Coordinates of C-alpha atoms in Angstrom, one line a residue:
M42 CA 16.9 52.2 20.3
Q43 CA 18.1 49.6 17.8
E44 CA 16.5 50.0 14.4
I45 CA 14.5 46.9 13.4
D46 CA 14.3 45.8 9.8
W47 CA 10.6 44.9 9.5
Q48 CA 10.4 45.0 5.7
P49 CA 9.6 41.9 3.6
T50 CA 12.5 40.2 2.0
A51 CA 10.6 39.9 -1.3
T52 CA 9.1 42.8 -3.2
M53 CA 5.4 43.0 -3.6
T54 CA 5.7 42.4 -7.3
T55 CA 7.6 39.2 -6.6
L56 CA 5.0 38.1 -4.1
R57 CA 2.3 38.6 -6.8
E58 CA 4.3 36.5 -9.2
R59 CA 4.7 33.9 -6.6
A60 CA 1.0 33.7 -6.0
R61 CA 0.5 33.3 -9.8
L62 CA 3.0 30.4 -10.0
L63 CA 1.4 28.7 -7.0
A64 CA -1.9 28.9 -8.8
E65 CA -0.2 27.3 -11.8
V66 CA 0.9 24.4 -9.6
R67 CA -2.6 23.9 -8.3
A68 CA -4.0 24.0 -11.9
F69 CA -1.4 21.4 -13.0
F70 CA -2.6 18.9 -10.4
A71 CA -6.3 19.7 -10.8
E72 CA -6.0 18.8 -14.5
R73 CA -4.6 15.4 -13.5
G74 CA -7.1 14.7 -10.8
V75 CA -4.7 14.9 -7.9
L76 CA -6.3 15.9 -4.6
E77 CA -4.9 18.9 -2.6
V78 CA -4.6 18.1 1.1
E79 CA -3.5 19.9 4.3
T80 CA -1.7 18.1 7.1
P81 CA -0.3 19.3 10.4
V82 CA 3.1 21.0 10.8
L83 CA 3.3 19.3 14.2
G84 CA 3.6 15.6 14.8
H85 CA 4.6 13.0 17.5
G86 CA 7.6 12.0 15.4
G87 CA 10.4 13.8 13.6
S88 CA 12.8 12.9 10.9
T89 CA 15.5 10.5 12.1
D90 CA 17.6 11.2 9.0
M91 CA 21.2 12.0 10.1
H92 CA 21.4 14.9 7.6
L93 CA 18.3 16.7 8.8
A94 CA 17.9 18.6 12.0
S95 CA 14.4 18.4 13.3
L96 CA 12.9 21.1 15.6
S97 CA 10.7 20.2 18.5
L98 CA 8.7 22.0 21.1
E99 CA 6.7 21.3 24.3
A100 CA 3.0 21.6 24.1
T101 CA -0.1 21.0 26.2
T102 CA -2.3 18.3 24.6
P103 CA -5.1 16.1 25.8
A104 CA -2.4 13.8 27.0
G105 CA -0.7 16.5 29.1
R106 CA 2.7 18.1 28.3
E107 CA 4.2 16.4 25.3
R108 CA 7.1 16.9 22.9
L109 CA 5.9 17.6 19.4
W110 CA 8.0 17.8 16.2
L111 CA 7.9 20.5 13.5
Q112 CA 7.8 18.4 10.3
T113 CA 10.8 18.5 8.0
S114 CA 8.3 17.6 5.2
P115 CA 4.6 16.5 5.2
E116 CA 5.7 12.9 4.2
F117 CA 4.6 11.0 7.3
H118 CA 1.1 12.5 7.5
M119 CA 0.5 12.2 3.7
K120 CA 1.5 8.5 3.8
R121 CA -1.1 8.0 6.5
L122 CA -3.7 9.5 4.1
L123 CA -2.5 7.1 1.4
A124 CA -3.0 4.2 3.8
A125 CA -6.5 5.5 4.5
G126 CA -7.4 5.3 0.8
S127 CA -6.9 8.9 -0.3
G128 CA -5.6 8.1 -3.8
P129 CA -3.2 10.5 -5.5
I130 CA -2.6 13.6 -3.3
F131 CA -0.4 16.8 -3.3
Q132 CA 0.3 19.5 -0.7
L133 CA 2.1 22.9 -0.5
A134 CA 3.3 22.5 3.0
R135 CA 5.2 24.6 5.5
S136 CA 8.3 22.6 6.5
F137 CA 11.1 23.2 9.0
R138 CA 14.8 22.2 9.2
D139 CA 17.1 23.7 11.8
G140 CA 20.3 25.4 10.7
E141 CA 19.4 25.5 7.0
V142 CA 20.1 29.2 6.1
G143 CA 21.7 30.5 3.0
G144 CA 21.0 31.4 -0.6
R145 CA 19.3 28.1 -1.3
H146 CA 17.9 27.4 2.2
N147 CA 15.7 28.8 4.9
I148 CA 14.7 27.3 8.3
E149 CA 11.0 27.5 7.3
F150 CA 10.1 26.9 3.7
T151 CA 7.4 25.6 1.4
M152 CA 7.6 22.0 0.2
L153 CA 5.6 20.8 -2.7
E154 CA 5.0 17.1 -2.1
W155 CA 2.9 14.6 -4.0
Y156 CA 2.2 10.9 -4.1
R157 CA 1.0 8.7 -7.0
P158 CA -0.2 5.2 -6.0
G159 CA 0.5 2.8 -8.9
F160 CA 3.1 5.1 -10.5
S161 CA 6.5 3.7 -11.3
L162 CA 9.6 5.8 -10.6
D163 CA 9.9 6.5 -14.3
N164 CA 6.3 7.7 -14.4
L165 CA 7.0 10.1 -11.6
I166 CA 10.2 11.4 -13.2
E167 CA 8.3 12.3 -16.3
E168 CA 5.5 14.0 -14.3
T169 CA 8.0 16.0 -12.2
A170 CA 9.8 17.2 -15.3
A171 CA 6.4 18.3 -16.7
L172 CA 5.6 20.2 -13.5
I173 CA 9.0 22.0 -13.6
R174 CA 8.5 23.0 -17.2
H175 CA 4.9 24.1 -16.4
V176 CA 6.0 26.4 -13.6
L177 CA 9.1 27.8 -15.5
G178 CA 6.9 28.6 -18.4
R179 CA 9.6 27.4 -20.8
D180 CA 11.5 24.3 -21.7
P181 CA 14.8 24.2 -19.9
G182 CA 16.2 21.5 -22.2
P183 CA 16.2 17.7 -22.5
L184 CA 15.7 15.3 -19.6
R185 CA 18.8 13.2 -19.0
R186 CA 19.2 10.3 -16.6
R187 CA 22.5 10.2 -14.9
R188 CA 23.7 7.2 -12.7
Y189 CA 25.2 8.2 -9.4
R190 CA 28.2 5.9 -9.9
E191 CA 28.9 7.2 -13.4
L192 CA 28.9 10.8 -12.2
F193 CA 31.6 10.0 -9.7
R194 CA 33.6 8.1 -12.3
E195 CA 33.4 11.0 -14.7
A196 CA 34.1 13.8 -12.3
L197 CA 36.5 12.1 -9.8
G198 CA 37.8 9.0 -11.5
L199 CA 36.5 6.7 -8.7
D200 CA 33.7 4.2 -8.0
P201 CA 31.9 5.6 -5.0
F202 CA 30.8 2.0 -4.0
G203 CA 34.2 0.5 -4.3
V204 CA 36.7 3.1 -3.2
G205 CA 38.3 2.6 0.2
L206 CA 37.2 4.8 3.1
G207 CA 40.7 6.1 3.7
E208 CA 41.1 7.3 0.1
L209 CA 37.5 8.8 0.2
R210 CA 38.4 10.7 3.4
R211 CA 41.6 12.0 1.9
L212 CA 39.9 13.2 -1.3
A213 CA 36.9 14.8 0.5
G214 CA 39.3 16.6 2.9
E215 CA 41.4 18.0 0.0
R216 CA 38.3 19.2 -2.0
G217 CA 36.6 20.6 1.0
A218 CA 39.7 21.9 2.9
L219 CA 38.3 20.1 5.9
D220 CA 39.5 17.5 8.4
M221 CA 37.5 14.4 7.3
G222 CA 39.6 11.9 9.2
D223 CA 36.7 10.6 11.3
A224 CA 34.0 11.2 8.6
G225 CA 31.7 8.4 7.5
R226 CA 31.4 7.1 4.0
D227 CA 28.2 8.9 3.2
D228 CA 29.4 12.2 4.6
C229 CA 32.4 12.1 2.3
L230 CA 30.3 11.2 -0.7
D231 CA 27.8 14.0 0.1
L232 CA 30.6 16.5 0.4
L233 CA 32.1 15.5 -2.9
M234 CA 28.7 15.4 -4.5
S235 CA 27.9 19.0 -3.3
L236 CA 31.3 20.5 -4.1
V237 CA 32.3 18.8 -7.3
I238 CA 29.3 17.2 -9.1
E239 CA 26.2 19.2 -8.2
P240 CA 27.4 22.6 -9.5
E241 CA 27.7 21.1 -13.0
L242 CA 24.3 19.3 -13.1
G243 CA 21.3 20.8 -15.0
R244 CA 23.4 23.1 -17.1
E245 CA 22.1 21.8 -20.4
G246 CA 18.6 20.7 -19.3
L247 CA 17.1 18.7 -16.5
D248 CA 19.5 16.1 -15.0
V249 CA 17.9 13.2 -13.1
V250 CA 20.4 11.3 -10.8
V251 CA 19.4 7.7 -10.1
D252 CA 20.8 4.6 -8.4
Y253 CA 22.2 6.3 -5.3
S254 CA 24.0 4.2 -2.6
A255 CA 21.7 1.9 -0.7
S256 CA 22.7 3.6 2.5
Q257 CA 21.0 6.7 1.1
A258 CA 17.6 5.1 0.6
A259 CA 15.9 6.8 3.5
L260 CA 12.2 5.9 3.0
A261 CA 12.7 4.5 -0.5
R262 CA 12.8 0.9 -1.6
R263 CA 16.1 -0.7 -2.8
H264 CA 17.0 -2.7 -5.9
R265 CA 20.0 -4.5 -7.4
D266 CA 22.3 -2.5 -9.6
P267 CA 22.4 -4.3 -13.0
E268 CA 26.1 -3.6 -13.3
D269 CA 27.3 -5.8 -10.5
G270 CA 24.3 -6.7 -8.3
Q271 CA 25.0 -4.3 -5.5
W272 CA 22.0 -2.8 -3.6
V273 CA 21.1 0.7 -4.6
A274 CA 18.4 3.1 -3.6
S275 CA 15.2 3.3 -5.7
R276 CA 15.1 7.1 -5.8
F277 CA 16.0 10.1 -7.9
E278 CA 17.0 13.7 -7.6
I279 CA 16.4 16.3 -10.3
Y280 CA 18.8 19.2 -10.9
L281 CA 18.5 22.4 -12.9
A282 CA 21.2 25.1 -13.1
G283 CA 23.2 23.5 -10.4
L284 CA 20.3 23.4 -8.0
E285 CA 18.7 20.3 -6.5
L286 CA 14.9 20.8 -7.1
A287 CA 13.3 17.4 -6.3
N288 CA 13.8 14.2 -4.5
G289 CA 11.6 11.2 -5.4
Y290 CA 11.2 7.7 -4.0
D291 CA 9.7 4.4 -5.0
E292 CA 8.1 4.4 -1.6
L293 CA 8.9 1.8 1.0
T294 CA 5.7 0.1 2.2
D295 CA 7.2 -2.5 4.6
A296 CA 6.5 -1.5 8.2
A297 CA 9.2 -3.9 9.6
E298 CA 11.8 -2.5 7.3
Q299 CA 10.9 1.1 8.1
R300 CA 11.0 0.4 11.8
M301 CA 14.5 -1.1 11.4
R302 CA 15.7 1.9 9.4
F303 CA 14.4 4.3 12.1
A304 CA 16.2 2.3 14.7
E305 CA 19.4 2.3 12.7
D306 CA 19.2 6.1 12.2
N307 CA 18.8 6.7 15.9
A308 CA 21.7 4.3 16.7
A309 CA 23.9 6.3 14.4
R310 CA 22.8 9.6 16.0
R311 CA 23.8 8.2 19.4
R312 CA 27.2 7.2 18.1
L313 CA 27.9 10.7 16.9
G314 CA 26.5 12.4 20.0
F315 CA 23.4 13.7 18.3
S316 CA 20.0 13.7 20.1
E317 CA 17.6 10.9 19.2
V318 CA 14.4 11.8 17.4
D319 CA 11.1 10.3 18.3
V320 CA 9.9 7.7 15.8
D321 CA 6.6 8.4 14.2
R322 CA 4.6 5.4 15.5
H323 CA 1.5 6.6 13.6
L324 CA 3.3 6.1 10.3
L325 CA 4.4 2.6 11.3
A326 CA 0.9 1.7 12.2
A327 CA -0.3 3.0 8.8
L328 CA 2.3 0.9 7.0
E329 CA 1.2 -2.1 9.0
H330 CA -2.4 -1.4 8.0
G331 CA -1.2 -1.3 4.4
M332 CA -0.1 1.6 2.1
P333 CA -0.5 1.1 -1.6
A334 CA 2.7 0.7 -3.7
G335 CA 3.6 3.8 -5.7
S336 CA 6.0 6.7 -5.9
G337 CA 6.3 10.1 -4.2
V338 CA 8.4 13.2 -4.6
A339 CA 9.3 16.3 -2.6
L340 CA 10.1 19.5 -4.6
G341 CA 11.5 22.7 -3.1
I342 CA 9.0 25.1 -4.6
D343 CA 10.8 28.2 -3.3
R344 CA 13.9 27.2 -5.4
L345 CA 11.8 26.5 -8.4
I346 CA 10.1 29.9 -8.1
Q347 CA 13.5 31.5 -7.6
L348 CA 14.6 30.0 -11.0
A349 CA 11.4 30.9 -12.7
L350 CA 11.6 34.5 -11.7
G351 CA 15.4 34.8 -12.1
R352 CA 16.1 35.8 -8.4
A353 CA 19.5 35.3 -6.7
S354 CA 18.2 33.6 -3.6
V355 CA 15.2 31.9 -2.0
A356 CA 14.9 34.9 0.4
E357 CA 13.9 37.1 -2.6
V358 CA 10.8 35.0 -3.2
M359 CA 9.7 34.6 0.4
A360 CA 7.7 37.3 2.2
F361 CA 9.9 37.1 5.4
A362 CA 13.0 34.9 5.2
T363 CA 15.2 34.0 8.2
P364 CA 16.4 36.1 10.1
N365 CA 13.9 38.8 9.0
C366 CA 10.9 36.8 10.2

């Protein structure tokens, strides 16, 4: 008989420390009057994002047999609560992304997500940095804002918004030792970001990357780059020790714009031979009803706990990581 490894991937000492740090997260938000909520891990829509792989299942519901989607984050449900008048809310949510396995990833993981009606993106950046320092129990260093374009100019000597696609494919192929001949612009930029730029971020403090390409706005608003008037995404990512910890948005509240972005995502999925993902009509209805303007952020709490406890991988801070689940 084949021996089965049934043991946890984290030690019991680590799991006790994890519980302590999660209590610190809850205390942080309780002090600020942010309500903890729980939302379903299943929904009628999934993430249409090209770079996320949603998992689905067939279930018997009051409507009969239906396809339901395991949520890649609690975003859609939490925005429905915002539209219903919840005020500021946070959640420690079980989330699922197919194929994401490695030292920094797991198919099932815990996402810390919170929303602040009335907050500017700058307000939320400051609060996210405060939360990170609170959980770490130390000051990792100064908070630095880094513009996406400037990072590419410094590391690679190119403007990511102006360089030709052919040159971008060539450079990405060389750096990644891959055939990028048919790759799209964002795929090339993402590869260069992950291989060349990200490993150096957050080495001397908390690095906040802002003003991403408009095509990477996802569910964020867009604004004009003061440099030359190009549209850029109103979002940020925070890095520490080469790890992306958080991804925040000045949240899109326009239902028509969100509907168009969902359609564009699924059209792109079809072009590349990917399966379409069901659009969350409940979210669109909530946006049509009216969601208050504000900002929201998703933070990978497993990664933050990993850094706080000095562990080598997220598996070491999870009770049962893939494939040991």
